[in-house]
Coordinates of C-alpha atoms in Angstrom, one line a residue:
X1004 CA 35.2 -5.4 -2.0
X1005 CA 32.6 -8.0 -0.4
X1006 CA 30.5 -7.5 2.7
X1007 CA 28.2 -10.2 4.7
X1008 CA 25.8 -11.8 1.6
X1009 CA 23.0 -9.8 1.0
X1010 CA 19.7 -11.6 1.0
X1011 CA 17.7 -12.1 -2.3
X1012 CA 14.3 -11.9 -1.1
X1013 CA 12.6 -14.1 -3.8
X1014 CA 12.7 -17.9 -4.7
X1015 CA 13.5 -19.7 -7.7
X1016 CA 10.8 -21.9 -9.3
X1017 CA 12.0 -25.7 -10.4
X1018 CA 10.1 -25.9 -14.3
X1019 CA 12.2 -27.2 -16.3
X1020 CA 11.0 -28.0 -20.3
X1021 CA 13.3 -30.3 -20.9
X1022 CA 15.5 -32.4 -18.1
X1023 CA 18.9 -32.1 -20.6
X1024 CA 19.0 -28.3 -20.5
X1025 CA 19.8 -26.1 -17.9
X1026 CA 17.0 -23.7 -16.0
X1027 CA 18.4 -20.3 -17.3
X1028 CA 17.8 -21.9 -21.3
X1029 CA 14.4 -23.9 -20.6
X1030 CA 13.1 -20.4 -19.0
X1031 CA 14.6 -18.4 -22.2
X1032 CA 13.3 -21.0 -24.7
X1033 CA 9.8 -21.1 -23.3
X1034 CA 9.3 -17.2 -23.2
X1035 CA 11.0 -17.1 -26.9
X1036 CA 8.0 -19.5 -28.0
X1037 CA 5.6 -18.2 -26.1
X1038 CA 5.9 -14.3 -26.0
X1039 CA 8.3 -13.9 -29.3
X1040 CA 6.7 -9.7 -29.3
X1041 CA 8.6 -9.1 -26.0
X1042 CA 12.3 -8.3 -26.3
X1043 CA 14.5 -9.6 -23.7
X1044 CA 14.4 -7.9 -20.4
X1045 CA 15.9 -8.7 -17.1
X1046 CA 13.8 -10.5 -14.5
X1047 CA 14.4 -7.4 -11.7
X1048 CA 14.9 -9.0 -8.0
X1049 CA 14.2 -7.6 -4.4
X1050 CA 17.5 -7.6 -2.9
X1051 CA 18.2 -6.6 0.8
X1052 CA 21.2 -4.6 1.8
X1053 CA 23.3 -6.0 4.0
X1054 CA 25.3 -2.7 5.4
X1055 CA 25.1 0.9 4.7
X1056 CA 27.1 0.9 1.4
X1057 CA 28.1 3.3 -1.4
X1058 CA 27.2 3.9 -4.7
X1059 CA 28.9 1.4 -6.9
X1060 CA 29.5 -1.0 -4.4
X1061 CA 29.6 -5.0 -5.0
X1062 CA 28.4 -7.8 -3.0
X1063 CA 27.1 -11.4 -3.5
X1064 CA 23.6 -11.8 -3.0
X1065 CA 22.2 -15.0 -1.6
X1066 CA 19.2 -16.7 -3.1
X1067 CA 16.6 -17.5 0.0
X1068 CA 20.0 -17.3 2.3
X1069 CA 21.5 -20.2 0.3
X1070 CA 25.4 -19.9 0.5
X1071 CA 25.6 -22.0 -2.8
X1072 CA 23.6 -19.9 -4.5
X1073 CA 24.3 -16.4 -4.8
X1074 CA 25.6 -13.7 -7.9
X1075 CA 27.3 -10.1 -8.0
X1076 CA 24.7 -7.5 -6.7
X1077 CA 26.2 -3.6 -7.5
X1078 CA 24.8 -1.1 -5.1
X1079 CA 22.4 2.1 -6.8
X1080 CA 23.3 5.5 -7.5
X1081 CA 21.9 6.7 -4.3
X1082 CA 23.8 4.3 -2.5
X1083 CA 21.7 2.0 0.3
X1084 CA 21.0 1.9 4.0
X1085 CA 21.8 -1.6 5.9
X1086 CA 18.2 -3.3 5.6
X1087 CA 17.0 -1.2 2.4
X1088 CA 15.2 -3.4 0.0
X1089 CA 16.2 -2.5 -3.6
X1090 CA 16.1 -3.9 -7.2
X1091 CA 18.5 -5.6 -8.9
X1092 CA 18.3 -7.5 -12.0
X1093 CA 19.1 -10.6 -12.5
X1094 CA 21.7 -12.2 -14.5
X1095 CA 20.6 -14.0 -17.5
X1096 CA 23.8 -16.4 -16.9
X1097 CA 22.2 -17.2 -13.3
X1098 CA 21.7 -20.8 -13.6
X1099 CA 19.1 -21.5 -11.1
X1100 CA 15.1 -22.4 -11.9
X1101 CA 11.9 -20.3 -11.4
X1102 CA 8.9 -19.7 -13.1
X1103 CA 8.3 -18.9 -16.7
X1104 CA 6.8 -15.7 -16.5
X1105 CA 7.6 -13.0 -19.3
X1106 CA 8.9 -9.8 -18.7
X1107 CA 8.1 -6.5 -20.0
X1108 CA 4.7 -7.2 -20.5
X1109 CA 2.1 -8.5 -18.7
X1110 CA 1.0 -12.4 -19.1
X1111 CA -2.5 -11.7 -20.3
X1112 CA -4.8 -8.6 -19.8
X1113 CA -6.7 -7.1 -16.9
X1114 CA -9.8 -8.8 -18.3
X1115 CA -8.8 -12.4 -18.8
X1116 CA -10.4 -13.4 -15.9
X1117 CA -11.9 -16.6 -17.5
X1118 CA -9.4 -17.6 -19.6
X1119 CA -9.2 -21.0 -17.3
X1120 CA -12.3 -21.4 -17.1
X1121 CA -15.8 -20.6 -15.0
X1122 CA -14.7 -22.5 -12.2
X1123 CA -10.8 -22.4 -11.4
X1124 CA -10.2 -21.2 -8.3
X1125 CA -8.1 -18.2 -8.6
X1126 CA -11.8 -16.9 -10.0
X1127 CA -13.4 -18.0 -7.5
X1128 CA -11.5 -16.2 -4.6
X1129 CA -10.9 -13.0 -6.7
X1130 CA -14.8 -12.7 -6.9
X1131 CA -15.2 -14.2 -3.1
X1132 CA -12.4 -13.0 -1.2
X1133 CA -9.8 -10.9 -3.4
X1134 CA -7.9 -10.1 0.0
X1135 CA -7.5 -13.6 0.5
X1136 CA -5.9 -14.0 -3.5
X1137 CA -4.0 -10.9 -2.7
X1138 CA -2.1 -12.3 0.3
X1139 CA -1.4 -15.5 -1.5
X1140 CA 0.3 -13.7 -4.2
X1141 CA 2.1 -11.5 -1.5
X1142 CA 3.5 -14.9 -0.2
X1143 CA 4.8 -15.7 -3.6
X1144 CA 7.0 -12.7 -4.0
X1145 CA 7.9 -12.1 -0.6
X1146 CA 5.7 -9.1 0.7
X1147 CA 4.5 -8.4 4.2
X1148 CA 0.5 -7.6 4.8
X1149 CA 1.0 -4.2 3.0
X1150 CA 2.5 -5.1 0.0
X1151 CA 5.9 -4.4 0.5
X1152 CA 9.3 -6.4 0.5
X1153 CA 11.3 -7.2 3.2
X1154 CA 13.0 -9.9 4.9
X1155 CA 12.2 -13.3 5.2
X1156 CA 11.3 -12.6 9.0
X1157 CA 8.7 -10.1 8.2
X1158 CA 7.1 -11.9 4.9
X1159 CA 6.8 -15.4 6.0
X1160 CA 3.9 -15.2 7.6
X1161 CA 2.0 -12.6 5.2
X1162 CA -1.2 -14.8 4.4
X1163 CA -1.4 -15.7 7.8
X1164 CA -1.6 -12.1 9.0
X1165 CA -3.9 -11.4 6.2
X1166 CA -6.6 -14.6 7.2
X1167 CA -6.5 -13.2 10.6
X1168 CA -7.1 -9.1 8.8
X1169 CA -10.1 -10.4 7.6
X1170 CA -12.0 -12.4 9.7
X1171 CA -11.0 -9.6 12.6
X1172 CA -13.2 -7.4 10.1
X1173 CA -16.0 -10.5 9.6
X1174 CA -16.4 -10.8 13.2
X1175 CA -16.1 -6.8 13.9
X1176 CA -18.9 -6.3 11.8
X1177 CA -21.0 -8.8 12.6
X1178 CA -21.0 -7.9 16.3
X1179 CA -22.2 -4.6 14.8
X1180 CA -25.0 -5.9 13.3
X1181 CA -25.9 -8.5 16.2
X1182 CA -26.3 -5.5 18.2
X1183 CA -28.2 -3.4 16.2
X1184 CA -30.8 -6.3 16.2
X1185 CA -31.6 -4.6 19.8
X1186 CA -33.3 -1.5 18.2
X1187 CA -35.9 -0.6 16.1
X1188 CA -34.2 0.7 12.5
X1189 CA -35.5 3.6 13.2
X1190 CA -33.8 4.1 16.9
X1191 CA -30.6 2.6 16.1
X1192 CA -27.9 4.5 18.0
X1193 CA -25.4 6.6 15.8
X1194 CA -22.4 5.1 17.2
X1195 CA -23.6 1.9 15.8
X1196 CA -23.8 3.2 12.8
X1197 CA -20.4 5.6 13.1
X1198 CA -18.6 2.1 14.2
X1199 CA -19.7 0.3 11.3
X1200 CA -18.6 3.0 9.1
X1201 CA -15.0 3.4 10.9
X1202 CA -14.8 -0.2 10.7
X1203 CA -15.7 -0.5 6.5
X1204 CA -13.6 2.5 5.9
X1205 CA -10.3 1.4 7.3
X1206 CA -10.7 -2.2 6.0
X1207 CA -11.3 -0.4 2.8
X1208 CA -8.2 1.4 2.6
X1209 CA -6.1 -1.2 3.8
X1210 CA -7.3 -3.4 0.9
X1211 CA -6.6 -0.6 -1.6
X1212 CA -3.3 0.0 -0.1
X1213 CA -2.1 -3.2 -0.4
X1214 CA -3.2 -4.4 -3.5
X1215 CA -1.8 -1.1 -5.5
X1216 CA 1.2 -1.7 -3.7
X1217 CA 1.8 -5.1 -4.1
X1218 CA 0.8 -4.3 -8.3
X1219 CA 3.8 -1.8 -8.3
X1220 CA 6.1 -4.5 -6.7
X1221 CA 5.0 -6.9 -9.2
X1222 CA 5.1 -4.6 -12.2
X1223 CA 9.0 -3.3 -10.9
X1224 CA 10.4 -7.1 -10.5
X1225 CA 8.9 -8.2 -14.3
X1226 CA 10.0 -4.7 -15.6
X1227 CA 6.5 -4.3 -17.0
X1228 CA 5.8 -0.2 -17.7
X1229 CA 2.3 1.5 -16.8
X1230 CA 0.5 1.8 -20.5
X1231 CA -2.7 3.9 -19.1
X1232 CA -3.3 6.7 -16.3
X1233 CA 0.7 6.8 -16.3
X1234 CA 1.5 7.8 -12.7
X1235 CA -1.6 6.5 -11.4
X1236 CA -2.1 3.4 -13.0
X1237 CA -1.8 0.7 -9.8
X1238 CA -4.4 2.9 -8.3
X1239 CA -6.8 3.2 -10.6
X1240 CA -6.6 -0.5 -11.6
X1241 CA -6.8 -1.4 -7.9
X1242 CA -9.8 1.3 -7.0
X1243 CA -11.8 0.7 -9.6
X1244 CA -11.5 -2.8 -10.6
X1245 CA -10.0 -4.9 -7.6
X1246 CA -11.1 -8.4 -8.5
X1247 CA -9.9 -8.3 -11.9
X1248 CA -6.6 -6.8 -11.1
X1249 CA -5.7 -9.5 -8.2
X1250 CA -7.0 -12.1 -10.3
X1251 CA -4.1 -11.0 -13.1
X1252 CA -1.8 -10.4 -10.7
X1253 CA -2.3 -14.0 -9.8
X1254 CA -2.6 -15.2 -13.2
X1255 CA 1.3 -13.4 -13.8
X1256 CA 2.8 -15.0 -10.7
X1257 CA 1.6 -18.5 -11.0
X1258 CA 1.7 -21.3 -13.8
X1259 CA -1.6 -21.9 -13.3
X1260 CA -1.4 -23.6 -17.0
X1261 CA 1.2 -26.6 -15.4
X1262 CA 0.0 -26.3 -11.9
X1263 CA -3.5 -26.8 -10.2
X1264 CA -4.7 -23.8 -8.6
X1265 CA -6.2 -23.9 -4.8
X1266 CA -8.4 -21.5 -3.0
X1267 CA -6.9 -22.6 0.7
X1268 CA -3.6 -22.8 0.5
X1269 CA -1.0 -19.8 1.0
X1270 CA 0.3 -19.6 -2.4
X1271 CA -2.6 -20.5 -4.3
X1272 CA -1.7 -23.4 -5.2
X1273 CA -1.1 -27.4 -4.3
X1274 CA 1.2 -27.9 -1.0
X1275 CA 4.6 -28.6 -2.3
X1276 CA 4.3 -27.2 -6.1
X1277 CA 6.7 -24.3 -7.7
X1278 CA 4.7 -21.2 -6.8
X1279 CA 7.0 -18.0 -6.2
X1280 CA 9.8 -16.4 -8.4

């Protein structure tokens, strides 16, 4: 019982150890040496339903919409709606590359923010600019501007949306502040002021939104549980300690140890390098 393929919304990473063994065992053999406390523990996927199907339902999945690349996707519990985006894991006999990330725990902790050095890049922006670090880890898994999956149509242009989120916001508020040069401090009108509140409050929670959002994504595809403020955790992390918790997020979701990272680019890292999963 096969439909129309499914869409995989993630990519595959090219990082292979060792050129004489295949992706599935270089990415098994590098987590076994590198994170032997972590029992094995499926890499979960974003998958996108093709139809309105029923519990228990099988279909192949393509990887990015590649036809030779595709594996056995079973349909929920609660059955799916065509165009529903829902996790699947997947196999550990899928021979295809992607990044060696571990999963069930996270790569380092919230507070490793230095642990490549004062002045990489991924720092930098986190400290700078996390919205921009945020939207380049939204283009490596596949998110739109909020921090939710979805189709290639409606992620492919995430950091772009977010560059132009921001400097909408730079400009908005500098008008603000151009204008109140007009006025004495003291005689400033109130809807200056009630703008420039409107304006910082909205920006605010947008930011919030998206980054605890896009942590939740993250923490459901690498099957990594909350260990503090169960329930609450993205938020908390994301509310109280933004920088730190976009920098990890882009520590988890880039090889920043093979790769160079890059402040300007949409991913974070050199044009042309492995960066999503």
């Amino acid at each position: 019982n096969k439909d129309k393929p499914g869409r995989l919304e993630t990519y595959l990473v090219n990082n292979s150890l060792e050129q004489n063994m295949s992706p599935t065992e270089n990415i098994s053999k590098a987590n076994e040496a590198l994170y032997p406390d972590v029992a094995a523990v499926p890499l979960m996927v974003h998958v996108v339903a093709p139809a309105t199907l029923p519990a228990g339902y099988t279909f192949e999945a393509q990887v990015n919409e590649d036809p030779e690349k595709t594996f056995t996707v079973e349909v929920p519990s609660t059955g799916v709606n065509e165009g529903d985006s829902f996790l699947a894991p997947l196999p550990e006999n899928f021979d295809a590359p992607r990044l060696n990330a571990p999963t069930g725990r996270w790569k380092d902790g919230l507070f490793n923010f230095c642990s490549l050095g004062f002045c990489h890049p991924h720092l930098w922006c986190a400290m700078c600019c996390p919205q921009i670090l945020m939207a380049q880890v939204m283009t490596r898994m596949n998110l739109n501007w909020l921090g939710i999956p979805g189709p290639v149509t409606s992620t492919k242009n995430t950091f772009k949306v977010v560059v132009a989120l921001v400097v909408a916001y730079m400009i908005y508020s500098q008008a603000l502040s151009y204008a109140s040069l007009a006025y004495d401090p003291e005689y400033v009108p109130g809807y200056i002021a009630a703008l420039r509140a409107i304006g910082a409050t909205v920006f605010s929670v947008w930011t919030l939104y998206s980054l605890c959002k896009t942590r939740e994504n993250v923490r459901a595809m690498y099957s990594i549980n909350e260990e503090n403020c169960v329930g609450c955790e993205d938020l908390c992390c994301s509310f109280w300690c933004s920088c730190c918790t976009v920098a990890q997020l882009a520590r988890h979701t880039g090889d920043y140890e093979m790769y160079q990272g890059a402040c300007c680019t949409e991913t974070g890292l050199p044009e042309g390098s492995p960066h999503v999963v």
